[in-house]
Amino acid sequence: MKERILTGDRITGKLHLGHYVGSLKNRVELQTQYETYLLLADVQALTTHFEQPDLIQENLRQVALDYLSAGIDPDQATIFIQSLIPEIAELTIYFFMFVTVNSLRHNPTIKAEATERGYQEMYYGFLGYPVSQAADITFCKATLVPVGEDQVPHIEQTRKIVRRFNQLYKPVLVEPKPLVGDVPRLVGLDGNHKMSKSLGNAIYLDSTREEVSEKIKKATTDPARIHKTDPGHPEICPVYAYHQVFRKDGSDEIYESCKKGQIGCMECKRSISQSVNDLLEPMRERRSLYKNDPKKVDEMLMSGTEKARQVAKETMQEIREAMSMNYF
């Protein structure tokens, strides 16, 4: 049998280029080598958007379309909806019993997001997000989890939970490993250290050619460079960072030309806009096909969720036996 991958996204909004290079690209490449499960994390979306359930409903199919347009093949990978797998919720509760609050408070990703969102106090669901994620990963006994760099602490939390469970009860669960993409963190259009939905500095996978060009045209560049002939500092420029990711073959030439003041920022931006649009064009074509057949997308989601539910039932039977909770 193939080893299993579990990965997914909180459906708080459509996916962007940071998601693609950080994790989604890996998922597409690995789906033929592994038994792949892709989670539409609607319950976890409530950890930050519990007052906006309508937004989550809207984003469910949007993110599904992002997966399909990026190249996820529903005949190879299982896309499913988190809230329709009650066994995940049950497993989350069991894990909560032996995970300390201090370990969650010291999770660097939780701390960073709480600061970013200005949380003075953390809701129970937000603080416990890594525990919920551990249940997502372990219900299907995934051995590999493709993630962005900021999610690595969550995977380490999962590994600790698995070790603790197997020590307390029986060695039922599998300890997963993280797989970070070639670009662990993609800089935002505004020069922020990461591209983010909440920071409004992203290029989305469903962007039109015009939207890509317009966003990159407005992107932050080297603030010390006033004139085209001024020597540039590409190492601090987000646009050059995109050249390194999306136009690798020509990035060295761009670097030298910028340093010597031989290329202007607008020319540099036009060049990378073309490369990003070349990447997104086949995604636009695939998205159009699926978007025009919403019934097919819904059938895919129902079928994938049914398959994931069956796996979850089998795992929970083993877990209840391990915990001596199989009463009848």
Tab-separated table of C-alpha atoms in Angstrom:
chain	number	residue	atom	x	y	z
A	1	MET	CA	0.000	0.000	0.000
A	2	LYS	CA	1.091	3.570	-0.664
A	3	GLU	CA	2.012	5.768	2.273
A	4	ARG	CA	-0.477	8.520	3.048
A	5	ILE	CA	-0.245	12.303	2.822
A	6	LEU	CA	-2.605	14.577	4.718
A	7	THR	CA	-2.631	18.288	4.094
A	8	GLY	CA	-5.153	21.048	3.576
A	9	ASP	CA	-6.157	24.616	4.298
A	10	ARG	CA	-8.405	26.606	6.563
A	11	ILE	CA	-11.037	27.947	4.186
A	12	THR	CA	-10.850	31.557	5.332
A	13	GLY	CA	-10.266	32.820	1.788
A	14	LYS	CA	-8.972	31.865	-1.622
A	15	LEU	CA	-5.409	30.609	-2.011
A	16	HIS	CA	-2.481	32.680	-3.258
A	17	LEU	CA	1.002	32.195	-4.707
A	18	GLY	CA	2.477	31.752	-1.229
A	19	HIS	CA	0.233	28.726	-0.702
A	20	TYR	CA	1.215	27.370	-4.100
A	21	VAL	CA	5.004	27.493	-3.705
A	22	GLY	CA	4.894	26.650	0.002
A	23	SER	CA	2.754	23.528	-0.165
A	24	LEU	CA	0.283	23.169	-3.037
A	25	LYS	CA	2.961	22.584	-5.675
A	26	ASN	CA	4.317	19.712	-3.594
A	27	ARG	CA	0.849	18.213	-3.224
A	28	VAL	CA	0.355	18.166	-6.989
A	29	GLU	CA	3.740	16.542	-7.580
A	30	LEU	CA	3.289	13.884	-4.884
A	31	GLN	CA	-0.330	12.857	-5.495
A	32	THR	CA	0.673	9.975	-7.796
A	33	GLN	CA	3.302	8.658	-5.367
A	34	TYR	CA	1.236	8.754	-2.179
A	35	GLU	CA	-2.351	8.130	-1.150
A	36	THR	CA	-3.263	11.792	-0.775
A	37	TYR	CA	-5.959	13.315	1.456
A	38	LEU	CA	-6.727	17.024	1.116
A	39	LEU	CA	-8.680	18.653	3.911
A	40	LEU	CA	-11.055	21.592	3.510
A	41	ALA	CA	-10.753	22.779	7.119
A	42	ASP	CA	-14.056	24.554	7.693
A	43	VAL	CA	-14.122	23.888	11.458
A	44	GLN	CA	-10.630	25.319	11.882
A	45	ALA	CA	-11.649	28.331	9.825
A	46	LEU	CA	-13.993	29.148	12.706
A	47	THR	CA	-11.001	29.623	15.037
A	48	THR	CA	-10.574	33.101	13.543
A	49	HIS	CA	-13.832	33.589	11.605
A	50	PHE	CA	-16.539	32.197	13.907
A	51	GLU	CA	-18.613	35.344	13.369
A	52	GLN	CA	-18.560	34.881	9.560
A	53	PRO	CA	-20.031	31.444	8.768
A	54	ASP	CA	-21.388	32.694	5.437
A	55	LEU	CA	-17.836	33.540	4.364
A	56	ILE	CA	-16.701	30.011	5.157
A	57	GLN	CA	-19.531	28.501	3.128
A	58	GLU	CA	-18.583	30.703	0.185
A	59	ASN	CA	-14.908	29.781	0.458
A	60	LEU	CA	-15.497	26.018	0.576
A	61	ARG	CA	-15.945	25.644	-3.166
A	62	GLN	CA	-13.518	28.471	-3.911
A	63	VAL	CA	-10.645	26.608	-2.252
A	64	ALA	CA	-11.769	23.350	-3.865
A	65	LEU	CA	-11.491	25.124	-7.228
A	66	ASP	CA	-8.030	26.377	-6.236
A	67	TYR	CA	-6.942	22.773	-5.630
A	68	LEU	CA	-8.364	21.541	-8.910
A	69	SER	CA	-7.017	24.443	-10.939
A	70	ALA	CA	-3.523	23.962	-9.484
A	71	GLY	CA	-3.507	20.395	-10.792
A	72	ILE	CA	-4.960	18.223	-8.032
A	73	ASP	CA	-6.567	15.250	-9.743
A	74	PRO	CA	-9.710	14.020	-7.916
A	75	ASP	CA	-9.057	10.551	-9.344
A	76	GLN	CA	-5.681	10.537	-7.552
A	77	ALA	CA	-6.370	12.578	-4.414
A	78	THR	CA	-9.243	12.584	-1.912
A	79	ILE	CA	-10.640	16.054	-1.194
A	80	PHE	CA	-12.954	16.094	1.829
A	81	ILE	CA	-14.773	18.421	4.230
A	82	GLN	CA	-13.567	18.460	7.834
A	83	SER	CA	-16.887	19.119	9.573
A	84	LEU	CA	-18.472	16.077	7.921
A	85	ILE	CA	-15.989	13.719	9.625
A	86	PRO	CA	-17.250	13.600	13.259
A	87	GLU	CA	-14.456	11.190	14.181
A	88	ILE	CA	-11.964	14.055	13.786
A	89	ALA	CA	-13.874	16.049	16.400
A	90	GLU	CA	-13.960	13.043	18.719
A	91	LEU	CA	-10.222	12.455	18.349
A	92	THR	CA	-9.540	16.145	19.003
A	93	ILE	CA	-11.337	15.862	22.352
A	94	TYR	CA	-9.265	12.827	23.363
A	95	PHE	CA	-6.036	14.624	22.473
A	96	PHE	CA	-7.073	17.696	24.490
A	97	MET	CA	-6.977	15.570	27.635
A	98	PHE	CA	-3.186	15.276	27.685
A	99	VAL	CA	-1.944	18.404	25.901
A	100	THR	CA	-0.910	21.203	28.265
A	101	VAL	CA	-2.023	24.805	27.850
A	102	ASN	CA	1.587	25.961	28.261
A	103	SER	CA	2.744	23.899	25.286
A	104	LEU	CA	0.072	25.563	23.152
A	105	ARG	CA	0.838	29.056	24.418
A	106	HIS	CA	4.501	28.589	23.500
A	107	ASN	CA	3.747	27.409	19.957
A	108	PRO	CA	5.532	30.078	17.834
A	109	THR	CA	2.936	30.022	15.058
A	110	ILE	CA	0.070	30.560	17.514
A	111	LYS	CA	1.999	33.392	19.193
A	112	ALA	CA	2.814	35.068	15.862
A	113	GLU	CA	-0.746	34.893	14.540
A	114	ALA	CA	-2.195	36.132	17.845
A	115	THR	CA	0.133	39.139	17.664
A	116	GLU	CA	-0.682	39.731	13.990
A	117	ARG	CA	-4.404	39.720	14.756
A	118	GLY	CA	-4.037	41.852	17.878
A	119	TYR	CA	-5.564	39.261	20.201
A	120	GLN	CA	-5.315	40.352	23.837
A	121	GLU	CA	-6.929	37.083	24.874
A	122	MET	CA	-7.074	33.843	22.921
A	123	TYR	CA	-10.235	31.837	22.410
A	124	TYR	CA	-10.090	28.178	23.363
A	125	GLY	CA	-10.538	27.088	19.739
A	126	PHE	CA	-7.755	29.367	18.482
A	127	LEU	CA	-5.315	28.228	21.152
A	128	GLY	CA	-6.188	24.585	20.522
A	129	TYR	CA	-5.850	24.759	16.748
A	130	PRO	CA	-2.675	22.585	16.698
A	131	VAL	CA	-4.532	19.849	18.583
A	132	SER	CA	-7.343	19.876	16.058
A	133	GLN	CA	-4.736	19.719	13.310
A	134	ALA	CA	-3.131	16.713	15.001
A	135	ALA	CA	-6.483	14.908	14.783
A	136	ASP	CA	-6.709	15.795	11.074
A	137	ILE	CA	-3.348	14.227	10.401
A	138	THR	CA	-3.623	11.142	12.580
A	139	PHE	CA	-7.148	10.002	11.702
A	140	CYS	CA	-5.831	8.704	8.384
A	141	LYS	CA	-2.367	7.750	9.726
A	142	ALA	CA	-0.564	10.126	7.387
A	143	THR	CA	3.209	9.741	7.297
A	144	LEU	CA	3.962	12.959	5.389
A	145	VAL	CA	2.441	16.442	5.643
A	146	PRO	CA	3.307	19.034	2.954
A	147	VAL	CA	3.171	22.427	4.696
A	148	GLY	CA	4.444	25.970	4.585
A	149	GLU	CA	7.253	26.919	6.947
A	150	ASP	CA	4.908	28.548	9.470
A	151	GLN	CA	3.068	25.241	9.973
A	152	VAL	CA	6.141	23.205	10.983
A	153	PRO	CA	5.612	23.889	14.740
A	154	HIS	CA	2.123	22.409	14.411
A	155	ILE	CA	3.536	19.222	12.912
A	156	GLU	CA	6.020	18.971	15.767
A	157	GLN	CA	3.092	19.301	18.163
A	158	THR	CA	1.382	16.447	16.321
A	159	ARG	CA	4.491	14.281	16.621
A	160	LYS	CA	4.559	14.893	20.382
A	161	ILE	CA	0.867	14.026	20.682
A	162	VAL	CA	1.356	10.803	18.736
A	163	ARG	CA	4.281	9.752	20.921
A	164	ARG	CA	2.319	10.547	24.071
A	165	PHE	CA	-0.778	8.645	22.902
A	166	ASN	CA	1.221	5.575	21.881
A	167	GLN	CA	3.035	5.638	25.225
A	168	LEU	CA	-0.144	6.010	27.287
A	169	TYR	CA	-2.205	3.420	25.432
A	170	LYS	CA	-1.010	1.349	22.473
A	171	PRO	CA	1.184	2.135	19.430
A	172	VAL	CA	-1.778	2.789	17.167
A	173	LEU	CA	-0.912	6.167	15.665
A	174	VAL	CA	1.742	7.079	13.095
A	175	GLU	CA	4.271	9.873	13.683
A	176	PRO	CA	4.221	12.139	10.610
A	177	LYS	CA	7.000	14.205	9.060
A	178	PRO	CA	6.635	17.701	7.582
A	179	LEU	CA	7.574	18.446	3.984
A	180	VAL	CA	8.299	22.126	3.325
A	181	GLY	CA	8.267	23.429	-0.249
A	182	ASP	CA	11.258	24.810	-2.130
A	183	VAL	CA	10.125	28.303	-1.100
A	184	PRO	CA	9.292	28.050	2.623
A	185	ARG	CA	8.001	31.625	2.810
A	186	LEU	CA	7.067	33.913	-0.093
A	187	VAL	CA	7.462	37.630	0.600
A	188	GLY	CA	4.372	39.827	0.277
A	189	LEU	CA	3.829	42.499	-2.361
A	190	ASP	CA	4.335	45.138	0.328
A	191	GLY	CA	7.699	43.744	1.389
A	192	ASN	CA	6.224	42.040	4.462
A	193	HIS	CA	8.043	38.863	5.414
A	194	LYS	CA	5.198	36.703	4.087
A	195	MET	CA	2.384	36.809	1.573
A	196	SER	CA	-0.855	36.666	3.532
A	197	LYS	CA	-4.603	36.920	3.033
A	198	SER	CA	-5.034	38.902	6.243
A	199	LEU	CA	-2.297	41.387	5.310
A	200	GLY	CA	-3.784	42.070	1.867
A	201	ASN	CA	-0.455	41.638	0.082
A	202	ALA	CA	-1.193	38.552	-2.008
A	203	ILE	CA	-1.577	37.468	-5.613
A	204	TYR	CA	-4.414	34.937	-5.732
A	205	LEU	CA	-4.466	31.819	-7.877
A	206	ASP	CA	-7.681	32.957	-9.577
A	207	SER	CA	-6.218	36.351	-10.601
A	208	THR	CA	-6.718	37.542	-14.157
A	209	ARG	CA	-3.751	38.634	-16.274
A	210	GLU	CA	-4.717	42.237	-15.674
A	211	GLU	CA	-4.979	41.781	-11.913
A	212	VAL	CA	-1.528	40.171	-11.742
A	213	SER	CA	0.057	42.985	-13.755
A	214	GLU	CA	-1.688	45.685	-11.741
A	215	LYS	CA	-0.719	44.207	-8.375
A	216	ILE	CA	2.912	43.711	-9.336
A	217	LYS	CA	3.007	47.221	-10.820
A	218	LYS	CA	2.125	48.562	-7.353
A	219	ALA	CA	4.497	46.240	-5.464
A	220	THR	CA	7.109	47.668	-3.121
A	221	THR	CA	10.637	47.889	-4.536
A	222	ASP	CA	14.009	49.171	-3.331
A	223	PRO	CA	13.091	52.401	-1.446
A	224	ALA	CA	16.580	53.847	-1.960
A	225	ARG	CA	16.333	53.639	-5.740
A	226	ILE	CA	14.860	56.831	-7.186
A	227	HIS	CA	16.106	56.797	-10.790
A	228	LYS	CA	16.522	53.940	-13.240
A	229	THR	CA	20.287	54.499	-13.335
A	230	ASP	CA	20.667	54.359	-9.533
A	231	PRO	CA	22.420	51.183	-8.299
A	232	GLY	CA	19.781	48.873	-6.852
A	233	HIS	CA	19.644	46.508	-3.897
A	234	PRO	CA	17.757	43.468	-5.271
A	235	GLU	CA	18.327	41.456	-2.107
A	236	ILE	CA	15.717	43.625	-0.300
A	237	CYS	CA	13.268	43.915	-3.202
A	238	PRO	CA	10.113	41.724	-3.219
A	239	VAL	CA	9.961	41.868	-7.018
A	240	TYR	CA	13.445	40.363	-7.300
A	241	ALA	CA	12.387	37.680	-4.802
A	242	TYR	CA	9.628	36.728	-7.266
A	243	HIS	CA	12.201	36.524	-10.071
A	244	GLN	CA	14.140	34.006	-7.968
A	245	VAL	CA	11.026	31.884	-7.526
A	246	PHE	CA	9.090	32.221	-10.777
A	247	ARG	CA	11.830	33.118	-13.262
A	248	LYS	CA	14.901	31.307	-11.971
A	249	ASP	CA	16.755	31.094	-15.269
A	250	GLY	CA	16.891	34.856	-15.690
A	251	SER	CA	17.185	35.911	-12.052
A	252	ASP	CA	20.995	36.233	-12.029
A	253	GLU	CA	20.846	38.569	-15.011
A	254	ILE	CA	18.174	40.675	-13.305
A	255	TYR	CA	20.303	40.836	-10.168
A	256	GLU	CA	23.371	42.143	-11.995
A	257	SER	CA	21.391	44.617	-14.126
A	258	CYS	CA	19.652	46.002	-11.046
A	259	LYS	CA	22.896	46.345	-9.092
A	260	LYS	CA	24.440	48.280	-11.978
A	261	GLY	CA	21.411	50.480	-12.633
A	262	GLN	CA	20.903	48.985	-16.106
A	263	ILE	CA	17.253	47.992	-15.687
A	264	GLY	CA	14.367	50.020	-14.311
A	265	CYS	CA	11.802	48.781	-11.789
A	266	MET	CA	8.912	48.928	-14.275
A	267	GLU	CA	10.763	46.780	-16.803
A	268	CYS	CA	11.622	44.344	-14.030
A	269	LYS	CA	7.974	44.227	-12.966
A	270	ARG	CA	6.709	43.651	-16.512
A	271	SER	CA	9.081	40.717	-16.876
A	272	ILE	CA	7.994	38.966	-13.692
A	273	SER	CA	4.316	39.691	-14.394
A	274	GLN	CA	4.669	37.719	-17.618
A	275	SER	CA	6.271	34.781	-15.788
A	276	VAL	CA	3.581	34.703	-13.094
A	277	ASN	CA	0.860	34.863	-15.729
A	278	ASP	CA	2.523	32.003	-17.637
A	279	LEU	CA	2.317	29.941	-14.436
A	280	LEU	CA	-1.330	30.827	-13.803
A	281	GLU	CA	-2.635	30.448	-17.361
A	282	PRO	CA	-3.152	26.641	-17.273
A	283	MET	CA	-4.738	27.084	-13.833
A	284	ARG	CA	-7.231	29.530	-15.326
A	285	GLU	CA	-8.148	27.009	-18.001
A	286	ARG	CA	-8.691	24.180	-15.513
A	287	ARG	CA	-10.648	26.455	-13.173
A	288	SER	CA	-12.968	27.478	-15.987
A	289	LEU	CA	-13.785	23.842	-16.780
A	290	TYR	CA	-14.665	22.977	-13.182
A	291	LYS	CA	-16.409	26.278	-12.457
A	292	ASN	CA	-18.761	25.636	-15.356
A	293	ASP	CA	-19.705	22.248	-13.895
A	294	PRO	CA	-20.520	22.920	-10.184
A	295	LYS	CA	-22.459	19.660	-9.882
A	296	LYS	CA	-19.299	17.718	-10.716
A	297	VAL	CA	-17.375	19.605	-8.018
A	298	ASP	CA	-20.067	18.863	-5.401
A	299	GLU	CA	-20.126	15.178	-6.351
A	300	MET	CA	-16.344	15.060	-6.003
A	301	LEU	CA	-16.548	16.614	-2.520
A	302	MET	CA	-19.270	14.217	-1.384
A	303	SER	CA	-17.400	11.201	-2.730
A	304	GLY	CA	-14.120	12.286	-1.160
A	305	THR	CA	-15.770	12.966	2.194
A	306	GLU	CA	-17.451	9.558	2.181
A	307	LYS	CA	-14.097	7.858	1.543
A	308	ALA	CA	-12.363	9.845	4.299
A	309	ARG	CA	-15.206	9.041	6.718
A	310	GLN	CA	-14.699	5.320	6.188
A	311	VAL	CA	-10.983	5.631	6.973
A	312	ALA	CA	-11.833	7.691	10.067
A	313	LYS	CA	-14.260	5.041	11.353
A	314	GLU	CA	-11.604	2.342	11.038
A	315	THR	CA	-8.990	4.404	12.860
A	316	MET	CA	-11.383	5.394	15.656
A	317	GLN	CA	-12.256	1.760	16.257
A	318	GLU	CA	-8.557	1.062	16.890
A	319	ILE	CA	-8.253	4.141	19.108
A	320	ARG	CA	-11.257	3.242	21.252
A	321	GLU	CA	-9.883	-0.265	21.701
A	322	ALA	CA	-6.474	1.136	22.662
A	323	MET	CA	-8.146	3.435	25.226
A	324	SER	CA	-10.431	0.637	26.533
A	325	MET	CA	-13.474	2.609	25.431
A	326	ASN	CA	-15.029	-0.162	23.326
A	327	TYR	CA	-17.697	-0.958	25.886
A	328	PHE	CA	-19.948	-3.259	23.858
